mmCIF file of C-alpha atoms and ligand atoms in Angstrom:
data_model
loop_
_atom_site.group_PDB
_atom_site.id
_atom_site.type_symbol
_atom_site.label_atom_id
_atom_site.label_comp_id
_atom_site.label_asym_id
_atom_site.label_seq_id
_atom_site.Cartn_x
_atom_site.Cartn_y
_atom_site.Cartn_z
ATOM 1 C CA MET A 1 -23.404 -1.942 -9.783
ATOM 2 C CA THR A 2 -22.164 0.495 -12.446
ATOM 3 C CA PHE A 3 -18.496 1.537 -12.018
ATOM 4 C CA ALA A 4 -17.828 -1.545 -9.827
ATOM 5 C CA GLY A 5 -16.393 -4.956 -10.636
ATOM 6 C CA ALA A 6 -13.713 -4.130 -13.192
ATOM 7 C CA GLY A 7 -12.886 -7.820 -12.673
ATOM 8 C CA LEU A 8 -9.161 -7.338 -13.129
ATOM 9 C CA ASP A 9 -6.315 -9.124 -11.453
ATOM 10 C CA ARG A 10 -4.564 -6.009 -10.118
ATOM 11 C CA ALA A 11 -1.338 -8.011 -9.670
ATOM 12 C CA ALA A 12 -0.417 -6.029 -6.547
ATOM 13 C CA GLY A 13 2.356 -8.538 -5.738
ATOM 14 C CA GLU A 14 4.092 -8.068 -9.100
ATOM 15 C CA ARG A 15 3.390 -4.506 -10.241
ATOM 16 C CA GLY A 16 5.990 -3.039 -7.841
ATOM 17 C CA ARG A 17 8.777 -4.511 -9.988
ATOM 18 C CA PRO A 18 9.533 -2.117 -12.902
ATOM 19 C CA GLU A 19 10.944 -4.941 -15.092
ATOM 20 C CA TRP A 20 7.725 -6.944 -14.673
ATOM 21 C CA VAL A 21 5.608 -3.906 -15.667
ATOM 22 C CA ARG A 22 7.894 -3.198 -18.653
ATOM 23 C CA ALA A 23 7.477 -6.802 -19.860
ATOM 24 C CA ARG A 24 3.650 -6.508 -19.552
ATOM 25 C CA ARG A 25 3.738 -3.198 -21.466
ATOM 26 C CA GLU A 26 5.713 -4.838 -24.281
ATOM 27 C CA GLU A 27 3.324 -7.777 -24.674
ATOM 28 C CA PRO A 28 1.716 -7.610 -28.154
ATOM 29 C CA GLU A 29 -1.821 -7.809 -26.647
ATOM 30 C CA ALA A 30 -1.198 -5.036 -24.065
ATOM 31 C CA ARG A 31 -3.778 -2.241 -24.314
ATOM 32 C CA ALA A 32 -4.346 1.205 -22.811
ATOM 33 C CA LEU A 33 -7.565 3.124 -22.462
ATOM 34 C CA LEU A 34 -7.344 6.875 -22.863
ATOM 35 C CA LEU A 35 -8.656 9.832 -20.917
ATOM 36 C CA SER A 36 -8.231 13.521 -21.622
ATOM 37 C CA GLU A 37 -9.651 16.823 -20.387
ATOM 38 C CA ARG A 38 -12.673 15.957 -22.544
ATOM 39 C CA GLY A 39 -13.420 12.632 -20.823
ATOM 40 C CA VAL A 40 -12.902 8.965 -21.634
ATOM 41 C CA TRP A 41 -12.326 8.032 -25.273
ATOM 42 C CA MET A 42 -14.716 5.577 -26.935
ATOM 43 C CA GLU A 43 -15.174 4.015 -30.350
ATOM 44 C CA ASP A 44 -18.115 1.993 -31.671
ATOM 45 C CA GLY A 45 -19.757 1.784 -28.239
ATOM 46 C CA ARG A 46 -16.648 0.400 -26.478
ATOM 47 C CA LEU A 47 -13.557 1.926 -24.893
ATOM 48 C CA LEU A 48 -10.963 3.073 -27.406
ATOM 49 C CA LEU A 49 -7.898 0.884 -26.748
ATOM 50 C CA VAL A 50 -4.378 1.627 -28.015
ATOM 51 C CA ARG A 51 -0.820 0.417 -27.398
ATOM 52 C CA PRO A 52 0.361 1.630 -23.946
ATOM 53 C CA ASP A 53 3.158 4.203 -23.892
ATOM 54 C CA ASP A 54 5.785 4.625 -21.151
ATOM 55 C CA GLY A 55 3.677 7.045 -19.114
ATOM 56 C CA ALA A 56 0.627 4.742 -18.870
ATOM 57 C CA VAL A 57 -0.362 3.426 -15.420
ATOM 58 C CA PHE A 58 -0.998 -0.296 -14.977
ATOM 59 C CA LEU A 59 -4.594 -1.210 -14.101
ATOM 60 C CA GLY A 60 -4.315 -5.002 -14.089
ATOM 61 C CA LEU A 61 -4.653 -8.194 -16.094
ATOM 62 C CA ALA A 62 -7.972 -8.916 -17.816
ATOM 63 C CA SER A 63 -7.976 -12.684 -18.456
ATOM 64 C CA GLY A 64 -4.182 -12.411 -18.677
ATOM 65 C CA VAL A 65 -4.189 -9.371 -21.008
ATOM 66 C CA PRO A 66 -2.315 -6.365 -19.521
ATOM 67 C CA VAL A 67 -4.527 -3.266 -19.302
ATOM 68 C CA PHE A 68 -3.075 0.215 -18.840
ATOM 69 C CA ALA A 69 -4.502 3.748 -18.834
ATOM 70 C CA ALA A 70 -3.060 7.057 -19.965
ATOM 71 C CA HIS A 71 -4.118 10.696 -19.690
ATOM 72 C CA LEU A 72 -3.671 12.843 -22.792
ATOM 73 C CA GLY A 73 -4.229 16.204 -21.099
ATOM 74 C CA ASP A 74 -5.621 18.555 -23.752
ATOM 75 C CA GLU A 75 -4.467 16.345 -26.646
ATOM 76 C CA ALA A 76 -6.754 14.014 -28.622
ATOM 77 C CA PRO A 77 -6.110 10.575 -30.158
ATOM 78 C CA ALA A 78 -6.243 10.080 -33.958
ATOM 79 C CA HIS A 79 -9.767 8.600 -33.756
ATOM 80 C CA GLY A 80 -12.619 7.948 -31.321
ATOM 81 C CA THR A 81 -14.934 10.304 -29.447
ATOM 82 C CA PRO A 82 -14.722 11.558 -25.856
ATOM 83 C CA ALA A 83 -17.517 11.267 -23.294
ATOM 84 C CA GLY A 84 -17.979 12.347 -19.684
ATOM 85 C CA LEU A 85 -18.105 9.454 -17.221
ATOM 86 C CA ARG A 86 -21.846 9.808 -16.579
ATOM 87 C CA GLU A 87 -22.546 9.586 -20.309
ATOM 88 C CA ALA A 88 -20.025 6.737 -20.692
ATOM 89 C CA ALA A 89 -21.751 4.865 -17.851
ATOM 90 C CA THR A 90 -24.957 4.674 -19.861
ATOM 91 C CA GLU A 91 -23.312 3.951 -23.229
ATOM 92 C CA LEU A 92 -20.546 1.469 -22.403
ATOM 93 C CA PRO A 93 -20.881 -2.190 -21.387
ATOM 94 C CA ALA A 94 -20.562 -2.627 -17.587
ATOM 95 C CA ASP A 95 -16.971 -3.936 -17.623
ATOM 96 C CA ASP A 96 -15.819 -1.014 -19.800
ATOM 97 C CA ALA A 97 -17.594 1.516 -17.545
ATOM 98 C CA ALA A 98 -15.879 -0.024 -14.511
ATOM 99 C CA LEU A 99 -12.462 0.250 -16.199
ATOM 100 C CA ALA A 100 -13.158 3.874 -17.133
ATOM 101 C CA ALA A 101 -14.101 4.714 -13.521
ATOM 102 C CA TYR A 102 -11.013 2.993 -12.122
ATOM 103 C CA ALA A 103 -8.730 4.752 -14.632
ATOM 104 C CA ALA A 104 -10.356 8.166 -14.106
ATOM 105 C CA SER A 105 -9.927 7.989 -10.316
ATOM 106 C CA LEU A 106 -6.304 6.835 -10.519
ATOM 107 C CA LEU A 107 -5.204 9.210 -13.293
ATOM 108 C CA GLY A 108 -7.044 12.137 -11.698
ATOM 109 C CA TRP A 109 -5.156 11.491 -8.455
ATOM 110 C CA HIS A 110 -1.801 11.576 -10.317
ATOM 111 C CA ARG A 111 -2.684 14.868 -11.956
ATOM 112 C CA ARG A 112 -3.627 16.477 -8.622
ATOM 113 C CA HIS A 113 -0.643 15.105 -6.649
ATOM 114 C CA ARG A 114 2.393 16.058 -8.703
ATOM 115 C CA PHE A 115 3.881 17.834 -5.672
ATOM 116 C CA CYS A 116 4.528 16.513 -2.192
ATOM 117 C CA ALA A 117 1.895 17.568 0.359
ATOM 118 C CA ASN A 118 4.603 17.325 3.047
ATOM 119 C CA CYS A 119 7.459 19.418 1.561
ATOM 120 C CA GLY A 120 6.209 20.852 -1.748
ATOM 121 C CA GLN A 121 8.833 19.205 -3.963
ATOM 122 C CA PRO A 122 7.904 17.242 -7.141
ATOM 123 C CA THR A 123 6.821 13.620 -6.610
ATOM 124 C CA GLU A 124 7.350 10.711 -8.996
ATOM 125 C CA PRO A 125 5.146 7.704 -9.794
ATOM 126 C CA ARG A 126 6.003 4.289 -8.297
ATOM 127 C CA ASP A 127 4.395 0.847 -8.140
ATOM 128 C CA ALA A 128 3.201 1.022 -11.775
ATOM 129 C CA GLY A 129 1.174 4.132 -10.943
ATOM 130 C CA HIS A 130 -0.315 3.043 -7.592
ATOM 131 C CA GLU A 131 1.945 5.242 -5.488
ATOM 132 C CA ARG A 132 3.825 8.549 -5.726
ATOM 133 C CA TYR A 133 7.124 9.013 -3.954
ATOM 134 C CA CYS A 134 8.864 12.207 -2.859
ATOM 135 C CA PRO A 135 12.647 11.862 -3.317
ATOM 136 C CA ALA A 136 13.229 15.104 -1.351
ATOM 137 C CA CYS A 137 11.688 14.004 1.964
ATOM 138 C CA GLY A 138 11.072 10.279 1.464
ATOM 139 C CA THR A 139 7.249 10.449 1.877
ATOM 140 C CA HIS A 140 5.126 7.792 0.145
ATOM 141 C CA HIS A 141 1.775 9.037 -1.187
ATOM 142 C CA PHE A 142 -1.068 6.651 -2.016
ATOM 143 C CA PRO A 143 -4.244 7.138 -4.079
ATOM 144 C CA ARG A 144 -7.170 8.478 -2.039
ATOM 145 C CA THR A 145 -10.614 6.987 -1.794
ATOM 146 C CA ASP A 146 -13.097 9.220 0.037
ATOM 147 C CA PRO A 147 -15.894 7.341 1.857
ATOM 148 C CA VAL A 148 -19.418 8.727 1.492
ATOM 149 C CA VAL A 149 -22.442 7.313 3.289
ATOM 150 C CA ILE A 150 -25.631 7.307 1.223
ATOM 151 C CA VAL A 151 -28.680 6.462 3.268
ATOM 152 C CA ARG A 152 -32.166 5.144 2.565
ATOM 153 C CA VAL A 153 -34.199 6.391 5.520
ATOM 154 C CA THR A 154 -37.713 5.038 6.012
ATOM 155 C CA ASP A 155 -40.295 5.298 8.784
ATOM 156 C CA GLY A 156 -41.759 1.961 7.703
ATOM 157 C CA LEU A 157 -44.275 3.349 5.212
ATOM 158 C CA ARG A 158 -42.547 6.361 3.719
ATOM 159 C CA LEU A 159 -39.157 7.194 2.220
ATOM 160 C CA LEU A 160 -37.095 10.277 3.086
ATOM 161 C CA LEU A 161 -35.870 12.143 -0.006
ATOM 162 C CA GLY A 162 -34.199 15.509 -0.344
ATOM 163 C CA ARG A 163 -33.436 18.008 -3.056
ATOM 164 C CA LYS A 164 -30.144 19.869 -3.250
ATOM 165 C CA ALA A 165 -30.372 23.540 -4.138
ATOM 166 C CA ALA A 166 -27.883 22.977 -6.976
ATOM 167 C CA TRP A 167 -29.908 20.167 -8.599
ATOM 168 C CA PRO A 168 -32.372 20.522 -11.465
ATOM 169 C CA GLU A 169 -35.883 21.470 -10.358
ATOM 170 C CA ARG A 170 -37.958 18.565 -8.951
ATOM 171 C CA ARG A 171 -34.962 16.148 -8.714
ATOM 172 C CA TYR A 172 -35.044 14.249 -5.385
ATOM 173 C CA SER A 173 -32.763 11.566 -3.987
ATOM 174 C CA VAL A 174 -31.680 9.773 -0.817
ATOM 175 C CA LEU A 175 -29.328 11.765 1.427
ATOM 176 C CA ALA A 176 -25.555 11.403 1.377
ATOM 177 C CA GLY A 177 -22.470 12.891 2.991
ATOM 178 C CA TYR A 178 -18.735 12.423 3.477
ATOM 179 C CA VAL A 179 -17.466 10.436 6.437
ATOM 180 C CA GLU A 180 -15.418 12.712 8.703
ATOM 181 C CA PRO A 181 -12.183 11.871 10.556
ATOM 182 C CA GLY A 182 -12.812 9.908 13.740
ATOM 183 C CA GLU A 183 -16.234 8.639 12.650
ATOM 184 C CA ALA A 184 -17.462 5.088 12.258
ATOM 185 C CA LEU A 185 -19.807 4.656 9.279
ATOM 186 C CA GLU A 186 -22.795 4.348 11.642
ATOM 187 C CA ASP A 187 -21.826 7.669 13.296
ATOM 188 C CA ALA A 188 -21.637 9.349 9.889
ATOM 189 C CA VAL A 189 -25.091 8.001 8.949
ATOM 190 C CA ARG A 190 -26.678 9.363 12.149
ATOM 191 C CA ARG A 191 -24.910 12.738 11.890
ATOM 192 C CA GLU A 192 -25.701 13.302 8.205
ATOM 193 C CA ILE A 193 -29.405 12.567 8.563
ATOM 194 C CA ARG A 194 -29.677 14.683 11.712
ATOM 195 C CA GLU A 195 -27.707 17.593 10.156
ATOM 196 C CA GLU A 196 -29.378 17.578 6.759
ATOM 197 C CA ALA A 197 -32.936 16.656 7.643
ATOM 198 C CA GLY A 198 -33.385 16.995 11.410
ATOM 199 C CA VAL A 199 -34.392 13.318 11.617
ATOM 200 C CA GLU A 200 -33.005 10.844 14.166
ATOM 201 C CA VAL A 201 -32.273 7.325 12.925
ATOM 202 C CA LEU A 202 -31.634 3.973 14.555
ATOM 203 C CA SER A 203 -30.812 0.424 13.391
ATOM 204 C CA THR A 204 -28.612 1.289 10.431
ATOM 205 C CA SER A 205 -27.621 -1.605 8.191
ATOM 206 C CA TYR A 206 -25.135 -1.760 5.346
ATOM 207 C CA LEU A 207 -26.501 -2.691 1.890
ATOM 208 C CA ALA A 208 -24.012 -2.186 -0.953
ATOM 209 C CA SER A 209 -21.287 0.097 -2.307
ATOM 210 C CA GLN A 210 -20.408 1.854 -5.556
ATOM 211 C CA PRO A 211 -17.111 3.410 -6.682
ATOM 212 C CA TRP A 212 -17.982 7.005 -7.571
ATOM 213 C CA PRO A 213 -15.213 8.483 -9.722
ATOM 214 C CA PHE A 214 -16.126 12.187 -9.267
ATOM 215 C CA PRO A 215 -13.245 12.284 -8.537
ATOM 216 C CA SER A 216 -12.539 9.373 -6.177
ATOM 217 C CA SER A 217 -15.344 8.605 -3.737
ATOM 218 C CA LEU A 218 -16.713 5.300 -2.552
ATOM 219 C CA MET A 219 -20.464 5.419 -1.949
ATOM 220 C CA LEU A 220 -21.453 3.197 0.991
ATOM 221 C CA GLY A 221 -25.165 2.445 0.854
ATOM 222 C CA PHE A 222 -27.128 2.088 4.117
ATOM 223 C CA HIS A 223 -30.684 1.489 5.193
ATOM 224 C CA ALA A 224 -31.823 3.283 8.352
ATOM 225 C CA HIS A 225 -35.077 3.411 10.255
ATOM 226 C CA ALA A 226 -36.282 6.814 11.427
ATOM 227 C CA ALA A 227 -36.782 7.146 15.184
ATOM 228 C CA GLY A 228 -38.298 10.618 15.243
ATOM 229 C CA GLY A 229 -38.122 14.228 14.148
ATOM 230 C CA GLU A 230 -40.084 15.980 11.412
ATOM 231 C CA PRO A 231 -37.935 16.488 8.278
ATOM 232 C CA ARG A 232 -36.855 20.029 7.490
ATOM 233 C CA PRO A 233 -33.772 21.170 5.545
ATOM 234 C CA ASN A 234 -31.236 22.178 8.202
ATOM 235 C CA ASP A 235 -28.323 22.106 5.850
ATOM 236 C CA VAL A 236 -27.553 24.986 3.481
ATOM 237 C CA GLU A 237 -27.050 22.329 0.771
ATOM 238 C CA LEU A 238 -30.660 21.121 0.785
ATOM 239 C CA ALA A 239 -33.536 23.133 -0.662
ATOM 240 C CA ASP A 240 -36.157 20.615 0.492
ATOM 241 C CA VAL A 241 -36.472 17.312 2.332
ATOM 242 C CA ARG A 242 -39.645 15.387 3.101
ATOM 243 C CA TRP A 243 -41.372 12.014 3.395
ATOM 244 C CA PHE A 244 -42.659 10.378 0.209
ATOM 245 C CA GLU A 245 -45.423 7.766 -0.003
ATOM 246 C CA ALA A 246 -44.662 4.635 -2.069
ATOM 247 C CA ALA A 247 -47.192 5.640 -4.770
ATOM 248 C CA GLU A 248 -45.471 8.995 -5.229
ATOM 249 C CA VAL A 249 -42.034 7.344 -5.552
ATOM 250 C CA GLU A 250 -43.451 4.713 -7.940
ATOM 251 C CA ALA A 251 -44.806 7.465 -10.201
ATOM 252 C CA ALA A 252 -41.433 9.200 -10.113
ATOM 253 C CA ALA A 253 -39.668 5.927 -10.991
ATOM 254 C CA ALA A 254 -42.029 5.544 -13.970
ATOM 255 C CA GLU A 255 -41.247 9.162 -14.941
ATOM 256 C CA SER A 256 -44.905 10.083 -14.685
ATOM 257 C CA GLY A 257 -44.808 11.948 -11.395
ATOM 258 C CA GLU A 258 -44.179 15.401 -10.020
ATOM 259 C CA VAL A 259 -40.572 14.591 -9.145
ATOM 260 C CA PHE A 260 -37.522 13.034 -10.818
ATOM 261 C CA LEU A 261 -35.227 10.393 -9.375
ATOM 262 C CA PRO A 262 -31.482 9.855 -9.998
ATOM 263 C CA PRO A 263 -30.515 7.878 -13.155
ATOM 264 C CA PRO A 264 -30.498 4.049 -13.114
ATOM 265 C CA PHE A 265 -26.691 3.684 -12.988
ATOM 266 C CA THR A 266 -26.467 5.291 -9.518
ATOM 267 C CA ILE A 267 -26.494 3.502 -6.158
ATOM 268 C CA ALA A 268 -29.016 6.165 -5.057
ATOM 269 C CA ARG A 269 -31.489 4.818 -7.596
ATOM 270 C CA ARG A 270 -30.741 1.202 -6.660
ATOM 271 C CA LEU A 271 -31.538 2.010 -3.009
ATOM 272 C CA ILE A 272 -34.808 3.705 -4.004
ATOM 273 C CA ASP A 273 -35.851 0.893 -6.394
ATOM 274 C CA GLY A 274 -35.026 -1.697 -3.701
ATOM 275 C CA TRP A 275 -37.305 0.100 -1.245
ATOM 276 C CA LEU A 276 -40.108 0.238 -3.847
ATOM 277 C CA ALA A 277 -39.853 -3.516 -4.418
ATOM 278 C CA THR A 278 -40.099 -4.134 -0.650
ATOM 279 C CA ALA A 279 -43.003 -1.701 -0.291
ATOM 280 C CA ALA A 280 -44.873 -3.412 -3.163
ATOM 281 C CA GLN A 281 -44.302 -6.829 -1.590
ATOM 282 C CA ALA A 282 -45.521 -5.605 1.810
ATOM 283 C CA SER A 283 -48.747 -4.300 0.270
ATOM 284 C CA GLY A 284 -49.259 -7.420 -1.865
ATOM 285 C CA ARG A 285 -48.852 -5.573 -5.159
ATOM 286 C CA PRO A 286 -46.508 -6.775 -7.933
ATOM 287 C CA GLY A 287 -43.132 -5.008 -7.495
HETATM 288 ZN ZN1 ZN B 301 8.318 15.641 0.163
#
């Protein structure tokens, strides 16, 4: 899954000791990837890697090599080219894309949490960049990950897809929404599908997840079977929602149909492609 599996040893037991982090930073092989307002910096189809400076956060050890990340703000390095994360996801090898997503989520959190949410005073980084601490009131702040359920709803033969008003014309995808306080994931699945599409679901099952660094979500992929209700866009977010036959989705996947699907690096597309493969198997056609 794109953006997942950075495959690092995050060294959570050691990174809290500043002298240990300093020693890793000073290792000759230590490297830092760079982000700026313009995106993640690349060179020759890989991440641009430089010596880590004092402000870099520690990501982990890649086969023993210390990997850091730094944010340049509106500055630019001496070489390389910047790319947005969506573009980087399609151009970088999977392990580089995963590192870029991890770094973007962590560094973005630092940039948005420079002041204490409890007392308003400046906070300072701790734990090699995996915590911020407020010296004024003693509050510890930790990086956020926001859970989002993304749901493949089927009635057995058809797939439920919706189109957000803000999306390009004819782009359809599976439905998704943030988990709210006090909800189990299954509750969030039922509520989202009822709210957005007016469809009741039962027998939800978990399939897979994808870190989604825009800025720091975790997409939790579910399959759900529709129990009733005719789809109609209840939510102001959705311009349309309806059932799609397998043939219609297949044509869209082959980019020869009336509608467009999300790009291949997204969990949304993986859920849709997985359903197509099952539908093809059920009908005896090659998937
Ligand atoms: Zn405070």
